[in-house]
CSV table of C-alpha atoms in Angstrom, one decimal:
chain,number,residue,atom,x,y,z
A,29,MET,CA,-34.9,77.2,117.2
A,30,ARG,CA,-34.6,76.7,113.4
A,31,SER,CA,-34.8,73.1,112.2
A,32,ASP,CA,-31.4,73.5,110.4
A,33,GLN,CA,-29.8,74.3,113.7
A,34,LYS,CA,-31.5,71.4,115.4
A,35,ILE,CA,-30.2,69.1,112.7
A,36,LEU,CA,-26.7,70.5,113.1
A,37,GLU,CA,-26.7,70.1,116.9
A,38,PHE,CA,-28.2,66.6,116.6
A,39,ILE,CA,-25.4,65.4,114.3
A,40,ILE,CA,-22.7,67.1,116.2
A,41,ALA,CA,-23.8,65.2,119.3
A,42,LEU,CA,-23.7,61.9,117.4
A,43,ASN,CA,-20.6,62.2,115.3
A,44,PRO,CA,-17.0,63.3,115.9
A,45,PHE,CA,-15.8,65.8,113.3
A,46,SER,CA,-12.8,65.6,111.1
A,47,ALA,CA,-10.4,68.5,110.9
A,48,GLN,CA,-11.6,69.1,107.3
A,49,ALA,CA,-15.2,69.3,108.5
A,50,ARG,CA,-14.4,71.7,111.3
A,51,ALA,CA,-12.6,73.9,108.9
A,52,ALA,CA,-15.6,73.8,106.6
A,53,ILE,CA,-17.9,74.9,109.5
A,54,LYS,CA,-15.6,77.8,110.2
A,55,ARG,CA,-16.0,78.9,106.6
A,56,GLY,CA,-19.8,79.1,107.2
A,57,ALA,CA,-20.8,75.8,105.6
A,58,ALA,CA,-22.2,74.5,108.9
A,59,LEU,CA,-25.0,72.3,107.6
A,60,ALA,CA,-23.1,70.7,104.8
A,61,ALA,CA,-20.1,70.1,107.0
A,62,ALA,CA,-22.2,68.6,109.8
A,63,LEU,CA,-23.9,66.3,107.4
A,64,LEU,CA,-20.6,65.1,106.0
A,65,LEU,CA,-20.0,63.2,109.2
A,66,VAL,CA,-22.7,60.6,109.3
A,67,SER,CA,-19.8,58.2,108.8
A,68,CYS,CA,-19.1,54.6,109.1
A,69,ALA,CA,-16.7,54.8,112.0
A,70,SER,CA,-19.0,52.7,114.3
A,71,GLU,CA,-20.7,49.4,113.6
A,72,PRO,CA,-24.2,50.0,112.2
A,73,PRO,CA,-27.2,48.4,113.8
A,74,LYS,CA,-28.7,45.3,112.2
A,75,SER,CA,-31.4,47.2,110.4
A,76,LEU,CA,-30.4,50.7,109.3
A,77,VAL,CA,-33.9,51.4,108.1
A,78,THR,CA,-35.3,51.2,111.6
A,79,PRO,CA,-35.8,54.9,112.3
A,80,PHE,CA,-33.5,56.6,114.7
A,81,PRO,CA,-35.0,59.0,117.2
A,82,PRO,CA,-36.5,61.8,115.0
A,83,VAL,CA,-34.5,65.0,114.8
A,84,THR,CA,-37.7,67.0,114.8
A,85,LYS,CA,-41.4,66.1,115.3
A,86,GLN,CA,-43.1,65.1,112.0
A,87,PRO,CA,-45.0,68.1,110.6
A,88,LEU,CA,-48.8,68.1,110.9
A,89,PRO,CA,-50.8,67.7,107.7
A,90,VAL,CA,-51.4,71.0,105.9
A,91,PRO,CA,-55.1,71.8,105.4
A,92,GLY,CA,-56.0,71.7,101.8
A,93,LYS,CA,-52.7,70.1,100.7
A,94,PRO,CA,-53.3,67.7,97.8
A,95,ALA,CA,-53.5,64.0,98.9
A,96,GLN,CA,-50.5,61.9,98.1
A,97,PRO,CA,-50.7,58.4,96.5
A,98,GLN,CA,-51.6,55.8,99.1
A,99,ALA,CA,-48.6,53.9,100.5
A,100,ASN,CA,-50.0,50.6,99.5
A,101,GLN,CA,-50.7,51.6,95.9
A,102,PRO,CA,-48.4,49.7,93.5
A,103,MET,CA,-45.4,51.7,92.2
A,104,ARG,CA,-46.1,53.0,88.7
A,105,GLY,CA,-43.0,55.0,88.2
A,106,VAL,CA,-40.8,56.5,85.5
A,107,TRP,CA,-37.2,57.8,85.4
A,108,LEU,CA,-36.8,61.3,84.2
A,109,ALA,CA,-33.1,61.8,83.1
A,110,THR,CA,-31.5,65.2,82.9
A,111,VAL,CA,-27.9,64.0,82.0
A,112,SER,CA,-27.2,65.2,78.5
A,113,ARG,CA,-30.8,66.6,78.5
A,114,LEU,CA,-32.0,63.1,77.6
A,115,ASP,CA,-35.6,63.7,78.9
A,116,TRP,CA,-35.4,67.3,80.2
A,117,PRO,CA,-34.9,70.2,79.9
A,118,PRO,CA,-35.6,70.7,76.2
A,119,VAL,CA,-32.4,71.4,74.2
A,120,ALA,CA,-34.2,74.3,72.4
A,121,SER,CA,-34.7,76.1,75.7
A,122,VAL,CA,-30.9,76.5,76.2
A,123,ASN,CA,-30.0,77.5,72.6
A,124,GLY,CA,-30.1,81.3,72.1
A,125,THR,CA,-33.2,82.1,74.1
A,126,SER,CA,-33.6,84.9,76.6
A,127,PRO,CA,-33.6,83.9,80.3
A,128,ALA,CA,-37.3,84.6,80.6
A,129,LEU,CA,-38.2,82.5,77.6
A,130,ARG,CA,-35.8,79.7,78.7
A,131,ILE,CA,-37.5,79.5,82.1
A,132,ARG,CA,-41.0,79.4,80.5
A,133,MET,CA,-40.0,76.7,78.0
A,134,GLN,CA,-38.4,74.5,80.8
A,135,GLN,CA,-41.3,74.9,83.2
A,136,GLN,CA,-44.0,74.4,80.5
A,137,SER,CA,-42.2,71.3,79.3
A,138,LEU,CA,-42.1,69.9,82.8
A,139,THR,CA,-45.8,70.6,83.5
A,140,ASP,CA,-46.8,69.1,80.1
A,141,LYS,CA,-44.8,65.9,81.0
A,142,LEU,CA,-46.4,65.7,84.4
A,143,ASP,CA,-49.9,66.1,82.9
A,144,LYS,CA,-49.2,63.2,80.6
A,145,LEU,CA,-47.8,61.1,83.3
A,146,LYS,CA,-50.9,61.6,85.5
A,147,SER,CA,-53.1,60.7,82.5
A,148,LEU,CA,-51.1,57.4,82.1
A,149,GLY,CA,-51.5,56.6,85.8
A,150,ILE,CA,-47.9,57.2,86.7
A,151,ASN,CA,-47.7,57.9,90.4
A,152,THR,CA,-44.0,58.5,91.0
A,153,VAL,CA,-41.2,60.3,89.1
A,154,PHE,CA,-37.6,59.6,89.7
A,155,PHE,CA,-36.1,63.0,88.9
A,156,GLN,CA,-32.4,63.2,88.2
A,157,VAL,CA,-31.3,66.1,90.4
A,158,LYS,CA,-27.5,65.3,90.3
A,159,PRO,CA,-26.6,64.1,86.8
A,160,ASP,CA,-22.9,64.6,87.4
A,161,ALA,CA,-21.0,66.9,89.8
A,162,THR,CA,-23.6,69.6,89.3
A,163,ALA,CA,-27.0,70.3,90.8
A,164,LEU,CA,-30.6,71.1,89.8
A,165,TRP,CA,-31.2,73.0,93.0
A,166,PRO,CA,-29.4,76.0,94.6
A,167,SER,CA,-26.7,73.9,96.4
A,168,LYS,CA,-24.1,75.2,98.7
A,169,ILE,CA,-21.9,72.2,97.7
A,170,LEU,CA,-22.3,71.8,94.0
A,171,PRO,CA,-22.4,74.4,91.2
A,172,TRP,CA,-25.6,74.8,89.1
A,173,SER,CA,-25.9,72.2,86.3
A,174,ASP,CA,-25.0,73.3,82.8
A,175,MET,CA,-28.0,71.2,81.6
A,176,LEU,CA,-30.2,74.2,82.6
A,177,THR,CA,-28.4,77.1,81.0
A,178,GLY,CA,-25.5,75.7,79.0
A,179,LYS,CA,-22.9,76.9,81.5
A,180,ILE,CA,-21.8,75.3,84.7
A,181,GLY,CA,-22.6,77.5,87.7
A,182,GLU,CA,-25.0,79.8,86.0
A,183,ASP,CA,-28.1,80.5,88.0
A,184,PRO,CA,-31.1,79.4,85.9
A,185,GLY,CA,-33.4,81.9,87.6
A,186,TYR,CA,-35.6,79.4,89.4
A,187,ASP,CA,-35.3,76.2,91.5
A,188,PRO,CA,-36.0,73.2,89.2
A,189,LEU,CA,-36.3,70.7,92.1
A,190,GLN,CA,-38.7,72.9,94.0
A,191,PHE,CA,-40.7,73.5,90.8
A,192,MET,CA,-40.9,69.8,90.1
A,193,LEU,CA,-42.0,69.0,93.7
A,194,ASP,CA,-44.7,71.7,93.7
A,195,GLU,CA,-46.1,70.6,90.3
A,196,ALA,CA,-45.9,66.9,90.9
A,197,HIS,CA,-47.4,67.0,94.4
A,198,LYS,CA,-50.3,69.1,93.0
A,199,ARG,CA,-51.0,66.2,90.7
A,200,GLY,CA,-50.7,63.6,93.4
A,201,ILE,CA,-47.4,62.3,92.0
A,202,LYS,CA,-44.5,61.5,94.3
A,203,VAL,CA,-40.9,62.6,93.5
A,204,HIS,CA,-37.8,60.7,94.3
A,205,ALA,CA,-34.5,62.6,93.9
A,206,TRP,CA,-32.2,60.6,91.7
A,207,PHE,CA,-28.5,61.0,92.3
A,208,ASN,CA,-25.6,59.7,90.2
A,209,PRO,CA,-23.1,59.5,93.1
A,210,TYR,CA,-19.7,59.4,91.5
A,211,ARG,CA,-19.9,60.8,88.0
A,212,VAL,CA,-18.1,64.2,87.6
A,213,SER,CA,-18.5,64.6,83.8
A,214,VAL,CA,-19.8,62.6,80.8
A,215,ASN,CA,-16.5,62.9,78.9
A,216,THR,CA,-12.9,64.0,79.2
A,217,LYS,CA,-12.7,66.4,76.3
A,218,PRO,CA,-10.4,69.4,76.6
A,219,SER,CA,-13.4,71.7,76.4
A,220,THR,CA,-15.0,69.9,79.4
A,221,VAL,CA,-11.8,70.3,81.4
A,222,SER,CA,-11.7,74.0,80.5
A,223,GLU,CA,-15.3,74.5,81.6
A,224,LEU,CA,-14.7,72.6,84.9
A,225,ASN,CA,-11.5,74.7,85.5
A,226,ARG,CA,-13.5,77.9,85.0
A,227,THR,CA,-15.6,77.2,88.0
A,228,LEU,CA,-12.6,77.9,90.3
A,229,SER,CA,-13.9,81.4,90.9
A,230,LEU,CA,-17.5,80.2,91.7
A,231,HIS,CA,-19.0,79.6,95.1
A,232,PRO,CA,-19.3,76.7,95.1
A,233,ALA,CA,-16.7,75.6,92.6
A,234,SER,CA,-16.6,72.2,91.0
A,235,VAL,CA,-15.2,69.3,93.0
A,236,PHE,CA,-13.0,68.8,89.9
A,237,VAL,CA,-10.9,71.9,91.0
A,238,LEU,CA,-11.5,71.8,94.7
A,239,HIS,CA,-10.4,68.1,95.2
A,240,ARG,CA,-8.4,67.2,92.1
A,241,ASP,CA,-6.9,64.4,94.1
A,242,TRP,CA,-10.3,62.7,94.3
A,243,ILE,CA,-10.7,62.6,90.5
A,244,ARG,CA,-10.1,59.6,88.3
A,245,THR,CA,-11.0,58.6,84.8
A,246,ALA,CA,-13.2,55.5,84.1
A,247,GLY,CA,-15.5,54.6,81.3
A,248,ASP,CA,-14.1,57.7,79.4
A,249,ARG,CA,-15.5,60.0,82.1
A,250,TYR,CA,-14.2,61.9,85.0
A,251,VAL,CA,-15.4,60.2,88.2
A,252,LEU,CA,-14.7,60.3,91.9
A,253,ASP,CA,-12.6,57.5,93.4
A,254,PRO,CA,-15.0,55.5,95.6
A,255,GLY,CA,-12.1,54.3,97.8
A,256,ILE,CA,-11.5,57.8,99.3
A,257,PRO,CA,-13.5,58.2,102.5
A,258,GLU,CA,-13.7,62.0,102.2
A,259,ALA,CA,-15.2,61.6,98.7
A,260,ARG,CA,-17.9,59.3,100.2
A,261,ASP,CA,-18.6,61.8,103.0
A,262,TRP,CA,-18.9,64.6,100.4
A,263,ILE,CA,-21.5,62.6,98.4
A,264,THR,CA,-23.4,61.9,101.7
A,265,SER,CA,-23.4,65.6,102.5
A,266,ILE,CA,-25.0,66.4,99.1
A,267,VAL,CA,-27.8,63.9,99.7
A,268,ALA,CA,-28.3,65.3,103.2
A,269,GLU,CA,-28.6,68.8,101.8
A,270,VAL,CA,-31.5,67.8,99.6
A,271,VAL,CA,-33.2,65.7,102.3
A,272,ALA,CA,-32.9,68.5,104.9
A,273,HIS,CA,-34.3,71.2,102.7
A,274,TYR,CA,-36.9,69.7,100.3
A,275,PRO,CA,-40.1,67.7,100.8
A,276,ILE,CA,-38.9,64.8,98.6
A,277,ASP,CA,-40.6,61.4,98.9
A,278,GLY,CA,-37.4,59.4,98.3
A,279,VAL,CA,-33.8,59.3,97.3
A,280,GLN,CA,-32.4,56.9,94.7
A,281,PHE,CA,-28.9,56.0,93.5
A,282,ASP,CA,-28.5,54.5,90.1
A,283,ASP,CA,-26.1,51.7,89.1
A,284,TYR,CA,-23.0,53.8,88.6
A,285,PHE,CA,-20.7,52.8,91.5
A,286,TYR,CA,-17.5,51.5,89.9
A,287,ALA,CA,-18.5,52.3,86.4
A,288,GLU,CA,-15.6,51.1,84.3
A,289,SER,CA,-15.3,50.0,80.6
A,290,ALA,CA,-12.8,47.5,79.2
A,291,GLY,CA,-10.8,50.3,77.6
A,292,SER,CA,-11.1,52.8,80.4
A,293,LEU,CA,-10.5,51.2,83.8
A,294,LEU,CA,-10.4,53.2,87.0
A,295,ASN,CA,-6.8,53.4,88.3
A,296,ASP,CA,-7.2,53.2,92.0
A,297,ASN,CA,-3.9,51.4,92.8
A,298,GLN,CA,-2.6,54.2,95.0
A,299,THR,CA,-5.9,54.4,96.9
A,300,PHE,CA,-5.9,50.7,97.4
A,301,SER,CA,-2.3,50.9,98.7
A,302,ARG,CA,-3.4,53.5,101.2
A,303,TYR,CA,-6.8,52.1,102.4
A,304,GLY,CA,-6.9,48.5,101.3
A,305,GLN,CA,-4.9,46.9,104.1
A,306,GLY,CA,-6.7,43.8,105.5
A,307,PHE,CA,-8.6,42.9,102.4
A,308,ALA,CA,-7.8,39.8,100.4
A,309,GLY,CA,-7.9,41.6,97.2
A,310,LYS,CA,-9.0,44.8,95.4
A,311,ALA,CA,-12.4,43.4,94.5
A,312,ASP,CA,-13.4,42.8,98.2
A,313,TRP,CA,-12.0,46.3,99.1
A,314,ARG,CA,-14.1,47.9,96.3
A,315,ARG,CA,-17.2,46.2,97.5
A,316,HIS,CA,-16.5,47.4,101.0
A,317,ASN,CA,-16.2,51.0,99.7
A,318,THR,CA,-19.6,50.8,98.0
A,319,GLN,CA,-21.0,49.2,101.1
A,320,GLN,CA,-19.7,52.1,103.2
A,321,LEU,CA,-21.4,54.7,101.0
A,322,ILE,CA,-24.8,52.9,101.1
A,323,GLU,CA,-24.6,52.5,104.9
A,324,GLN,CA,-23.8,56.1,105.6
A,325,VAL,CA,-26.3,57.5,103.2
A,326,SER,CA,-29.0,55.2,104.6
A,327,ARG,CA,-28.2,56.3,108.2
A,328,THR,CA,-28.1,60.0,107.2
A,329,ILE,CA,-31.5,59.9,105.5
A,330,LYS,CA,-33.1,58.1,108.5
A,331,GLN,CA,-31.5,60.5,111.0
A,332,LEU,CA,-32.8,63.5,109.1
A,333,LYS,CA,-36.2,62.4,107.9
A,334,PRO,CA,-37.2,58.8,108.7
A,335,GLU,CA,-40.1,59.0,106.3
A,336,VAL,CA,-37.9,59.7,103.2
A,337,GLU,CA,-37.4,56.4,101.3
A,338,PHE,CA,-34.0,55.3,100.2
A,339,GLY,CA,-33.5,53.0,97.2
A,340,VAL,CA,-31.0,51.8,94.6
A,341,SER,CA,-31.6,50.8,91.0
A,342,PRO,CA,-28.8,48.4,90.3
A,343,ALA,CA,-28.0,46.3,87.2
A,344,GLY,CA,-30.5,43.4,87.1
A,345,VAL,CA,-28.1,40.6,87.8
A,346,TRP,CA,-26.6,40.3,91.3
A,347,ARG,CA,-24.4,37.3,90.5
A,348,ASN,CA,-24.7,34.4,88.1
A,349,LEU,CA,-25.4,30.9,89.3
A,350,SER,CA,-22.2,29.8,87.6
A,351,HIS,CA,-20.2,32.0,90.0
A,352,ASP,CA,-22.4,31.7,93.2
A,353,PRO,CA,-24.9,29.1,94.3
A,354,ALA,CA,-27.1,31.9,95.5
A,355,GLY,CA,-27.1,33.7,92.2
A,356,SER,CA,-29.6,33.7,89.4
A,357,ASP,CA,-29.7,31.3,86.5
A,358,THR,CA,-28.4,33.9,84.1
A,359,ARG,CA,-25.2,34.8,82.1
A,360,GLY,CA,-25.2,38.5,82.4
A,361,ALA,CA,-22.9,41.2,83.7
A,362,ALA,CA,-23.2,41.0,87.5
A,363,ALA,CA,-23.3,44.0,89.8
A,364,TYR,CA,-21.3,42.2,92.4
A,365,ASP,CA,-18.4,41.4,90.1
A,366,GLU,CA,-18.6,44.3,87.6
A,367,ALA,CA,-19.8,47.3,89.7
A,368,PHE,CA,-18.5,46.0,93.0
A,369,ALA,CA,-22.0,46.4,94.5
A,370,ASP,CA,-23.3,43.7,96.8
A,371,THR,CA,-26.9,44.7,96.2
A,372,ARG,CA,-28.4,41.5,97.6
A,373,ARG,CA,-26.6,42.1,100.9
A,374,TRP,CA,-28.1,45.6,101.1
A,375,VAL,CA,-31.6,44.1,101.0
A,376,GLN,CA,-30.8,41.5,103.6
A,377,GLN,CA,-29.3,44.0,106.0
A,378,GLY,CA,-32.3,46.4,105.8
A,379,LEU,CA,-30.2,49.2,104.3
A,380,LEU,CA,-32.8,50.0,101.6
A,381,ASP,CA,-36.5,50.8,101.7
A,382,TYR,CA,-36.7,49.6,98.1
A,383,ILE,CA,-34.6,48.1,95.4
A,384,ALA,CA,-35.3,48.6,91.7
A,385,PRO,CA,-33.2,46.2,89.6
A,386,GLN,CA,-33.0,47.0,85.9
A,387,LEU,CA,-34.5,44.0,84.2
A,388,TYR,CA,-34.2,45.2,80.6
A,389,TRP,CA,-34.6,41.9,78.8
A,390,PRO,CA,-37.6,40.0,77.4
A,391,PHE,CA,-38.9,36.5,78.5
A,392,SER,CA,-37.1,35.0,75.5
A,393,ARG,CA,-33.6,36.3,76.3
A,394,GLN,CA,-32.0,33.1,77.6
A,395,ALA,CA,-28.9,34.7,79.0
A,396,ALA,CA,-31.1,36.9,81.3
A,397,ARG,CA,-34.7,35.9,81.2
A,398,TYR,CA,-37.1,38.5,82.6
A,399,ASP,CA,-39.1,36.0,84.5
A,400,VAL,CA,-36.1,34.2,85.9
A,401,LEU,CA,-34.7,37.5,87.3
A,402,ALA,CA,-38.0,39.0,88.5
A,403,ASN,CA,-38.7,35.8,90.5
A,404,TRP,CA,-35.1,35.6,91.8
A,405,TRP,CA,-35.4,39.1,93.2
A,406,ALA,CA,-38.8,38.4,94.6
A,407,GLU,CA,-37.3,35.6,96.6
A,408,VAL,CA,-34.5,37.9,97.8
A,409,VAL,CA,-36.9,40.5,99.2
A,410,LYS,CA,-39.4,38.0,100.5
A,411,PRO,CA,-38.0,37.6,104.1
A,412,THR,CA,-37.2,41.3,104.4
A,413,LYS,CA,-39.1,44.6,104.6
A,414,THR,CA,-37.4,45.9,101.4
A,415,ARG,CA,-39.9,46.6,98.6
A,416,LEU,CA,-39.1,45.4,95.1
A,417,TYR,CA,-39.8,47.6,92.1
A,418,ILE,CA,-38.9,46.2,88.7
A,419,GLY,CA,-37.2,48.5,86.1
A,420,LEU,CA,-38.6,47.9,82.6
A,421,ALA,CA,-36.9,48.7,79.3
A,422,LEU,CA,-39.4,51.1,77.7
A,423,TYR,CA,-36.4,52.3,75.6
A,424,LYS,CA,-36.4,48.9,73.8
A,425,VAL,CA,-40.1,48.9,72.9
A,426,GLY,CA,-40.6,49.1,69.1
A,427,GLU,CA,-36.8,49.0,68.4
A,428,PRO,CA,-35.8,46.3,65.9
A,429,SER,CA,-33.4,43.8,67.4
A,430,ASN,CA,-32.1,40.5,66.1
A,431,ILE,CA,-31.5,39.1,69.5
A,432,GLU,CA,-34.6,40.5,71.1
A,433,PRO,CA,-37.3,40.5,68.4
A,434,ASP,CA,-40.2,40.4,70.9
A,435,TRP,CA,-39.9,44.2,71.5
A,436,THR,CA,-41.3,44.9,68.0
A,437,LEU,CA,-44.1,42.2,67.8
A,438,GLN,CA,-47.4,44.0,67.8
A,439,GLY,CA,-45.7,47.2,68.9
A,440,GLY,CA,-44.1,45.4,71.9
A,441,VAL,CA,-47.5,45.2,73.7
A,442,PRO,CA,-47.5,41.4,74.3
A,443,GLU,CA,-44.0,41.5,75.8
A,444,LEU,CA,-44.9,44.5,78.0
A,445,LYS,CA,-48.1,42.8,79.1
A,446,LYS,CA,-46.3,39.6,80.1
A,447,GLN,CA,-43.9,41.6,82.2
A,448,LEU,CA,-46.5,43.6,83.9
A,449,ASP,CA,-48.7,40.6,84.5
A,450,LEU,CA,-45.8,38.8,86.2
A,451,ASN,CA,-45.1,41.9,88.4
A,452,ASP,CA,-48.8,42.1,89.4
A,453,SER,CA,-49.1,38.4,90.1
A,454,ASN,CA,-46.1,38.0,92.4
A,455,PRO,CA,-47.0,39.3,95.9
A,456,ASN,CA,-43.3,40.1,96.6
A,457,ILE,CA,-43.1,42.6,93.6
A,458,ASP,CA,-44.5,46.0,94.6
A,459,GLY,CA,-44.5,47.7,91.2
A,460,THR,CA,-42.8,48.9,88.0
A,461,ILE,CA,-40.6,51.7,86.9
A,462,LEU,CA,-40.2,52.6,83.2
A,463,PHE,CA,-36.9,53.7,81.7
A,464,ARG,CA,-37.3,56.4,80.6
A,465,GLU,CA,-39.7,59.3,80.3
A,466,ASN,CA,-39.0,60.6,76.8
A,467,TYR,CA,-39.7,57.2,75.3
A,468,LEU,CA,-43.3,57.7,76.2
A,469,ASN,CA,-43.3,60.4,73.4
A,470,GLN,CA,-41.6,58.4,70.7
A,471,PRO,CA,-43.5,57.1,67.6
A,472,GLN,CA,-42.3,53.5,68.0
A,473,THR,CA,-43.7,53.2,71.6
A,474,GLN,CA,-47.2,54.5,71.0
A,475,GLN,CA,-49.0,51.2,70.9
A,476,ALA,CA,-47.4,50.3,74.2
A,477,VAL,CA,-48.2,53.7,75.6
A,478,SER,CA,-51.9,53.3,74.7
A,479,TYR,CA,-51.8,49.9,76.4
A,480,LEU,CA,-50.2,51.4,79.5
A,481,LYS,CA,-52.9,54.1,79.6
A,482,SER,CA,-55.7,51.5,79.4
A,483,ARG,CA,-54.1,49.4,82.1
A,484,TRP,CA,-52.9,52.1,84.5
A,485,GLY,CA,-54.8,55.2,83.6
A,486,GLY,CA,-58.1,54.1,84.8
């Protein structure tokens, strides 16, 4: 029996199907629909990272397959962003080139980057495979990303995720598939609306046209409303599709849960009226919605492939001490209160294999000192099995700043060294992730990059 069929039957046995999911199966989307339903109807076990009975036996090692980094090696990671082509693919590859040339440019760019990462001692890439409501793999749920060709839904002629996995694993580098869960677009321009509407004839079409009732605006973007259970199920099915079909090493969500801005709040009043009964207020309900997503994604991954790691990279401050006696001695925007994400709770409940808080400040930034936050997070993970990786602000290195001048002193090397020294000296910190890849190639970071190579590159 094919493994896909085993997965399907396993999840059918565990989970009751909604009418919508049954209809989807009848339309032939059996795997996607089945995976929709790893839902939160029942109470989760205390630790959701404890593997469920495996769906299939773990594959035997393949003779001659390149060795992967040892599990106990410290994380030396980097985020590689594809949204707005920030790190990849090259903008020039999309502009006026033939398909064959575009493919060559994109693949060459990726292998060049991986060669450089290997030389620097980087052992893990967090590859953004879902920058918005599009995909960098041949999905049955999402249309192809316009980041690849300039047009949503256009087949790029190869599978970027598989290419990344093949090339990274050849070099002994792990790959975590990085998903932005709720973002549909990066703006709300009429041209963007037109492009999304044009996908109606595609298979699959954009969620923007298939489920217009799920779409809201927030932070001047189109986003999914996190309060809609079917939208959370849909996100879970996307993660499941990748986990089921690709040999990824991990899954990561970034910090975009409720991603509002002061001038562009998410209007979820109607959703709250429908689903918010029993909650003291909208804030508690929103946190519950985010919790539900994390629980069901965690359970889904562990049911499909227990060895695939699940992590989140939240804003660096959980809560400030002034608001909560358990919070950190900081004065920053807090994930709990701003993004409605109780990230500390996820660690305590065992929902995550790792957490990677974004600590993008220097030691001298009194409102959010690097050492205060790194040590606070180390205490949070200490009694748990959740690993702690610290996200560092490579993008600030070498950039002049009146409030954070340390990033330019001696090319930012002393600040970087202090942060890495702290990470290495605290037994509850398991490594570092740099934000983000393209800053390794910028003139202002070259002293720091040389330092990284001498420290990590061996």
